mmCIF file of C-alpha atoms in Angstrom:
data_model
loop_
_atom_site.group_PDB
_atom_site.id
_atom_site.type_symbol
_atom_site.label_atom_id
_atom_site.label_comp_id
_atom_site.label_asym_id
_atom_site.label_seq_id
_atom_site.Cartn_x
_atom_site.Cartn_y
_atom_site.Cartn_z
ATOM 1 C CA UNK A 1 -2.050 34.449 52.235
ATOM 2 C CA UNK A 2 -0.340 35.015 48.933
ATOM 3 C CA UNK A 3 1.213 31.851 46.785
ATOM 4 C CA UNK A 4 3.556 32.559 44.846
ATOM 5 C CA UNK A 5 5.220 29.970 42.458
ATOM 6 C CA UNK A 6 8.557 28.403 43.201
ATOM 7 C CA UNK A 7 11.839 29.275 41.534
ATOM 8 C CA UNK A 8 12.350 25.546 40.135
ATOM 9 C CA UNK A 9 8.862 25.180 38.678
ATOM 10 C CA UNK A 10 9.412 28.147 36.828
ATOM 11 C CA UNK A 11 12.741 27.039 35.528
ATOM 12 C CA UNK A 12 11.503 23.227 34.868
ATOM 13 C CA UNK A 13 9.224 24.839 32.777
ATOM 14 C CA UNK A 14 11.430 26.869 30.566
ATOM 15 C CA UNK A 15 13.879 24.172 30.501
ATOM 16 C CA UNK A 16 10.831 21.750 28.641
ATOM 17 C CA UNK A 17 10.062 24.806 26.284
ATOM 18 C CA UNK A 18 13.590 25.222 24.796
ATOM 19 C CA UNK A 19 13.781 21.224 25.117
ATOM 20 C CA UNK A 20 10.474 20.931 22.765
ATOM 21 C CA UNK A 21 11.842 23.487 20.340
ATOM 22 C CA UNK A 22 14.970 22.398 20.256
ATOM 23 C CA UNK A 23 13.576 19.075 19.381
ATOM 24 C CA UNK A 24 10.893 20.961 16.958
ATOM 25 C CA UNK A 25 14.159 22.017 14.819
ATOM 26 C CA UNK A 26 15.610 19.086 14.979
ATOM 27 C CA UNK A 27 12.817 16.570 13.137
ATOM 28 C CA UNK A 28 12.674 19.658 10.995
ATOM 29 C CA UNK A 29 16.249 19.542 9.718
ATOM 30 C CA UNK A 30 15.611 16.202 9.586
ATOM 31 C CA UNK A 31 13.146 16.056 6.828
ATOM 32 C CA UNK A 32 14.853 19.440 4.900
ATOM 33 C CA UNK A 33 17.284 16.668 4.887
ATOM 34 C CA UNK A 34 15.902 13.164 3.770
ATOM 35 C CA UNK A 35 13.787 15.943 1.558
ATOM 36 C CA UNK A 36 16.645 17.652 -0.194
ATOM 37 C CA UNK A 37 18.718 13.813 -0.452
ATOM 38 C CA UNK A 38 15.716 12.678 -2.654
ATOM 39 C CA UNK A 39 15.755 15.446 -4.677
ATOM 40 C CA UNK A 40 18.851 15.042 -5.183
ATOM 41 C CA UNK A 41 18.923 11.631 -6.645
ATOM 42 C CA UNK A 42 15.923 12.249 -8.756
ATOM 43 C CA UNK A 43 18.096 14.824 -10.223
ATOM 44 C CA UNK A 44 21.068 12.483 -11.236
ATOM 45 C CA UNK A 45 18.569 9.543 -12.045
ATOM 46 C CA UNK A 46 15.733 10.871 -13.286
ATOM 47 C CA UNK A 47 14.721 7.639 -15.667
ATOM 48 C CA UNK A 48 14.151 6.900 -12.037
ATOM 49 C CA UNK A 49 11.258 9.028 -11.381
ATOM 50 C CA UNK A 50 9.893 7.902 -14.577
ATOM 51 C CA UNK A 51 9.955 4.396 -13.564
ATOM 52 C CA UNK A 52 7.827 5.721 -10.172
ATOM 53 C CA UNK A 53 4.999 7.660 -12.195
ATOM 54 C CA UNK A 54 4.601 4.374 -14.581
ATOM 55 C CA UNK A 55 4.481 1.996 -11.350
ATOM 56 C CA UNK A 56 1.804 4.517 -10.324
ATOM 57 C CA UNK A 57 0.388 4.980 -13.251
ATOM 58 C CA UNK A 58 -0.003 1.120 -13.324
ATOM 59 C CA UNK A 59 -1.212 1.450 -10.055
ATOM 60 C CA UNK A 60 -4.057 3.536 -10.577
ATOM 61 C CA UNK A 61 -5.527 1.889 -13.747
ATOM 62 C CA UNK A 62 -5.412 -1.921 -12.138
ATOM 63 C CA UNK A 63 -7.313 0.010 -9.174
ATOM 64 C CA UNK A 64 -9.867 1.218 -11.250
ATOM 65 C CA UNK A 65 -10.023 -1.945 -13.066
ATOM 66 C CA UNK A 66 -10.377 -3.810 -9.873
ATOM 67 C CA UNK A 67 -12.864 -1.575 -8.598
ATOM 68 C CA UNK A 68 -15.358 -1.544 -11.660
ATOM 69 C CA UNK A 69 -14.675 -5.501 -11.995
ATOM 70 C CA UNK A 70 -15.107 -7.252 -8.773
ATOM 71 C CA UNK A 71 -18.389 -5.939 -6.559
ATOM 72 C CA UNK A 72 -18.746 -5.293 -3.571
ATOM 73 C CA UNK A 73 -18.960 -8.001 -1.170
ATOM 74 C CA UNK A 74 -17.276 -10.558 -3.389
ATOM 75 C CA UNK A 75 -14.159 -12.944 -2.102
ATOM 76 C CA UNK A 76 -11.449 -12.646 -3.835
ATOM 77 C CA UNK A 77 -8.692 -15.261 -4.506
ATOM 78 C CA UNK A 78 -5.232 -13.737 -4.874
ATOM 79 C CA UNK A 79 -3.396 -15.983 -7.741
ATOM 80 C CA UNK A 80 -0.164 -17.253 -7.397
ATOM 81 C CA UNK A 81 0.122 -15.692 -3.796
ATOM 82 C CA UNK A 82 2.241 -12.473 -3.845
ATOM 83 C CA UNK A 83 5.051 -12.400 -1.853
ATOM 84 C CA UNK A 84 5.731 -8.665 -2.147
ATOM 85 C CA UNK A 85 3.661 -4.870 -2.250
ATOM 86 C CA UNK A 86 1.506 -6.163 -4.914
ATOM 87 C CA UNK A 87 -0.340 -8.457 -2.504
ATOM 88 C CA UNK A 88 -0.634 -6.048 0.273
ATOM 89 C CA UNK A 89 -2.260 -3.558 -2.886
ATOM 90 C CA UNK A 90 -4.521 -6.559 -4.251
ATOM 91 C CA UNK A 91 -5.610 -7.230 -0.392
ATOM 92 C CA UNK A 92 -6.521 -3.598 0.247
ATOM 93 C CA UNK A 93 -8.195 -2.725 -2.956
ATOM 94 C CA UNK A 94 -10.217 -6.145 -2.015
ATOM 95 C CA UNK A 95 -11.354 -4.294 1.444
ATOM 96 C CA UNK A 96 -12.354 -0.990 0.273
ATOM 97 C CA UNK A 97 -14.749 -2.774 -1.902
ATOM 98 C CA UNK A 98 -16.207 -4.430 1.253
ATOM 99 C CA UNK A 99 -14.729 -7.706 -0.281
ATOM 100 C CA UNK A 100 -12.851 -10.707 1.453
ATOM 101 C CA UNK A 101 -9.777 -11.907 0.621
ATOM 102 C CA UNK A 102 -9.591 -15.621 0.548
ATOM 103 C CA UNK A 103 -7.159 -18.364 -0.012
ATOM 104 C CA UNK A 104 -9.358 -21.463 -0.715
ATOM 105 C CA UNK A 105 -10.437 -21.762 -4.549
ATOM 106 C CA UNK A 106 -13.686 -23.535 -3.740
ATOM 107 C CA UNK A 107 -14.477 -19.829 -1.652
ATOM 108 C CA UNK A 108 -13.298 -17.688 -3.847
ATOM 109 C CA UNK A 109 -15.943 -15.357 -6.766
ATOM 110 C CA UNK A 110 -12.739 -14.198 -8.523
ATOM 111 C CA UNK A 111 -9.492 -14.706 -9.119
ATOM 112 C CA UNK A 112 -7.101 -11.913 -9.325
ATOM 113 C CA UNK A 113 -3.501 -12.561 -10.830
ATOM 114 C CA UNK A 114 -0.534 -9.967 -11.236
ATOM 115 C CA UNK A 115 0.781 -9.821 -14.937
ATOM 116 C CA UNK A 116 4.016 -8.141 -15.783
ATOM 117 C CA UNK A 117 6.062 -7.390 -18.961
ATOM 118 C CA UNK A 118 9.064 -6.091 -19.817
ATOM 119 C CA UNK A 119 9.395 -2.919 -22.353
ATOM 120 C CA UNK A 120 11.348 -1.243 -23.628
ATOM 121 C CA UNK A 121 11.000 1.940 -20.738
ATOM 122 C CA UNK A 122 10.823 -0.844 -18.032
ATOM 123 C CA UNK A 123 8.535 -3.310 -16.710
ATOM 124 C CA UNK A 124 4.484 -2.554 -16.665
ATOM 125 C CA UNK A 125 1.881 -4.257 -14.353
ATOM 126 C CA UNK A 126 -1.904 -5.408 -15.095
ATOM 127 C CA UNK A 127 -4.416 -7.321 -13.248
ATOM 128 C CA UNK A 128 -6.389 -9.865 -15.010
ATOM 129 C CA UNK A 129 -9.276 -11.120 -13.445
ATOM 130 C CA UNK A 130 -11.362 -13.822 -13.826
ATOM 131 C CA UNK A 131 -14.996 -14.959 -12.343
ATOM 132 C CA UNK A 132 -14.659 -18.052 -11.314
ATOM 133 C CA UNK A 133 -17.782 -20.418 -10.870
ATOM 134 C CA UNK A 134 -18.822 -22.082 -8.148
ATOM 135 C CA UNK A 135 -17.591 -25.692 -7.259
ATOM 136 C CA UNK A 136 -20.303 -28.010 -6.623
ATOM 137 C CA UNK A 137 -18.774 -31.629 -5.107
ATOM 138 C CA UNK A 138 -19.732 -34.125 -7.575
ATOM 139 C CA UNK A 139 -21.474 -37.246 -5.572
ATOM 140 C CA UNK A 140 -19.275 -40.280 -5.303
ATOM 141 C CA UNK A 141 -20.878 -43.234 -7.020
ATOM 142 C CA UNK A 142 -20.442 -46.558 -5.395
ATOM 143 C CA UNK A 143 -20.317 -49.819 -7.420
#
């Protein structure tokens, strides 16, 4: 007995290949798009793409900074708490040292604080960081 396949498998099947290429050249256009739109803008702004390599720039040397500061394993208080990318940044350079972040000053090794200032090409980012020492509870004395 010979099988032999079935007329609408065989056409289910060639209707899901033209589907996936069709949707293949679809998310393709799509990034020629978003791809050639950026361009684009960097071309009429392009102070703007020097503001990005300085913010990267920046990026990179408080990274390094970080990493040959604060060792491995240390906790890490994040000071005033960041409420934007810089915090997510501080947190993750914090990790891939093997460190903790931590929100209590009494657990915290180090402090690490954003510091920004204006120029004259735009504004610049540093880290400072500072060791901070252990607090030891002082014993109450009762009169």
């Amino acid at each position: 007995m010979e099988l032999r396949r079935s007329r609408p498998s065989r056409q289910l099947a060639q209707v899901l290949v033209v589907m996936l290429a069709l949707l293949c050249v679809v998310l393709a256009g799509r990034g020629a798009y978003d791809a050639g739109v950026t361009g684009v803008g960097y071309a009429r702004s392009p102070g703007q793409m020097a503001s990005d390599r300085r913010l990267h720039h920046d990026f990179e040397k408080i990274r390094r900074e970080f990493v040959a500061t604060v060792p491995p394993g240390s906790r890490v208080l994040i000071d005033p708490p960041l409420e934007h990318l810089w915090l997510q940044r501080f947190s993750e350079f914090t990790a891939l040292a093997g460190g903790t972040v931590v929100t209590n000053r009494r657990d915290a090794d180090y402090r690490a604080s954003l510091v920004h200032r204006d120029t004259t090409v735009g504004r610049r980012f540093d880290v400072e960081l500072t060791v901070l020492q252990p607090t030891v509870p002082q014993p109450t004395v009762l009169d």
